[in-house]
Amino acid sequence: MLNLQNKVVIITGGTRGIGLEITRTFYENNAKVIIFGSKKETVDKAIEELQKEGKDIKGYYPNLNDYEEINNIVKEIYNENGHIDILINNAGISANKKIEDTSSEDFVKIMDINVNAMFNVSKAVVPYMKNNNGGVILNTSSMVSIYGQPSGIGYPTSKFAVNGFTKSLARELAPFNIRVNAVAPGITKTDMIESLPKEMINTLVDSIPLGRMGKPKDIANAFLFLASDMASYISGVVLQVDGLARN
Ligand code: NAD
């Protein structure tokens, strides 16, 4: 166990998949976890599921592209707790259409959720982290941010942007003792993968030297390490957690 006692953590996209597992893992390591989801029903469902496991989690469903709405909720969280220590920008959507079939609306939507939302929530928490002389911001990137992807151009583009944001914000915030890192998962068993063609998944899994698809827990553990004091001298990295995936 890596102890996150008294740490207040906001996790976007905490309602299912990787984000839900990060929520569990951080809670089990004594953090106070607050999730942001896309709508009331999914947030309520996740909270109920976690309650059955004995975990007491609070949730919100702000429009992640509305900075003012996010800022008001972040202020409320700060006023309730007196500090915000860790932000995990994990909400994301994927794409797999060919460029000719991708509309400019499709492209903008993916950038809105995978990039602009990360900017909005980070911008809202940074003043509070500065005020508390430190904090940790972690972003969910992807292995496609290293290798690219042969379809769904908006998705790898957004994840290259996540890496650029991570490395640059790490430099900007290091003087304030705020560390910024990303985790780049390989193919991981969640709803996001369920929507991909089976042949595509099988080919990808066959090419993984560690011989299996990632589990949400594999990814959540990397987030836990980077959020903890064990990683106190690590900032600006994109940690690949992908079983040694090549593409
Ligand atoms: P998922 O589809 O199971 O979960 C996505 C999460 O993002 C959900 O909690 C959802 O509510 C949230 N979300 C989506 N749109 C949103 C919106 N408009 N507003 C607020 N929240 C929104 O997928 P996942 O696999 O758990 O993905 C989590 C992250 O991991 C994403 O950033 C994804 O790009 C990344 N990732 C996943 C894989 C994989 O193989 N599953 C690989 C690499 C990276």
Tab-separated table of N, CA, C and O in Angstrom, residues 4 9 11 23 43 70 80 89 92-93 115 121 134 145 149 152 173:
chain	number	residue	atom	x	y	z
A	4	LEU	N	-2.126	7.407	0.798
A	4	LEU	CA	-2.555	8.728	0.333
A	4	LEU	C	-3.475	9.373	1.380
A	4	LEU	O	-4.387	10.119	1.039
A	9	VAL	N	-8.557	13.943	-3.953
A	9	VAL	CA	-8.266	13.585	-5.349
A	9	VAL	C	-9.502	13.781	-6.214
A	9	VAL	O	-10.581	13.290	-5.869
A	11	ILE	N	-10.973	12.784	-9.912
A	11	ILE	CA	-10.719	11.886	-11.050
A	11	ILE	C	-11.801	12.108	-12.096
A	11	ILE	O	-12.985	11.840	-11.842
A	23	THR	N	-10.214	5.019	-9.072
A	23	THR	CA	-11.012	5.460	-7.918
A	23	THR	C	-10.907	4.440	-6.780
A	23	THR	O	-10.604	4.782	-5.632
A	43	VAL	N	-22.843	8.652	-12.948
A	43	VAL	CA	-22.176	8.986	-11.677
A	43	VAL	C	-22.891	8.259	-10.535
A	43	VAL	O	-22.243	7.617	-9.686
A	70	ILE	N	-16.950	24.091	-14.140
A	70	ILE	CA	-15.916	23.304	-13.449
A	70	ILE	C	-15.332	24.108	-12.296
A	70	ILE	O	-15.166	23.618	-11.174
A	80	GLU	N	-14.931	22.745	0.955
A	80	GLU	CA	-15.329	21.635	1.826
A	80	GLU	C	-14.128	20.965	2.483
A	80	GLU	O	-14.207	20.476	3.602
A	89	ASN	N	-6.748	13.615	-14.868
A	89	ASN	CA	-7.508	13.892	-16.099
A	89	ASN	C	-7.557	12.607	-16.907
A	89	ASN	O	-6.636	12.292	-17.651
A	92	GLY	N	-12.066	10.291	-21.444
A	92	GLY	CA	-11.612	10.262	-22.835
A	92	GLY	C	-12.532	9.447	-23.709
A	92	GLY	O	-13.275	8.588	-23.237
A	93	ILE	N	-12.504	9.760	-24.998
A	93	ILE	CA	-13.229	8.963	-25.984
A	93	ILE	C	-12.242	8.598	-27.094
A	93	ILE	O	-11.222	9.264	-27.268
A	115	VAL	N	-8.592	16.748	-24.777
A	115	VAL	CA	-7.577	17.798	-24.594
A	115	VAL	C	-8.145	19.025	-23.866
A	115	VAL	O	-7.640	19.415	-22.816
A	121	VAL	N	-9.957	21.577	-16.441
A	121	VAL	CA	-9.943	21.117	-15.043
A	121	VAL	C	-8.585	21.456	-14.401
A	121	VAL	O	-8.522	21.879	-13.250
A	134	GLY	N	1.878	22.773	-3.367
A	134	GLY	CA	2.194	21.516	-4.038
A	134	GLY	C	0.970	20.764	-4.497
A	134	GLY	O	-0.155	21.077	-4.118
A	145	SER	N	0.036	7.573	-28.419
A	145	SER	CA	0.753	8.854	-28.352
A	145	SER	C	2.232	8.668	-28.648
A	145	SER	O	2.980	9.636	-28.775
A	149	GLN	N	-1.617	5.738	-34.836
A	149	GLN	CA	-2.655	4.714	-34.999
A	149	GLN	C	-3.148	4.807	-36.447
A	149	GLN	O	-3.305	5.913	-36.957
A	152	GLY	N	-8.848	6.646	-37.154
A	152	GLY	CA	-9.342	7.482	-36.041
A	152	GLY	C	-8.364	8.585	-35.685
A	152	GLY	O	-8.021	8.771	-34.512
A	173	LEU	N	5.017	24.288	-13.739
A	173	LEU	CA	4.575	24.176	-12.341
A	173	LEU	C	5.616	23.606	-11.382
A	173	LEU	O	5.397	23.607	-10.167
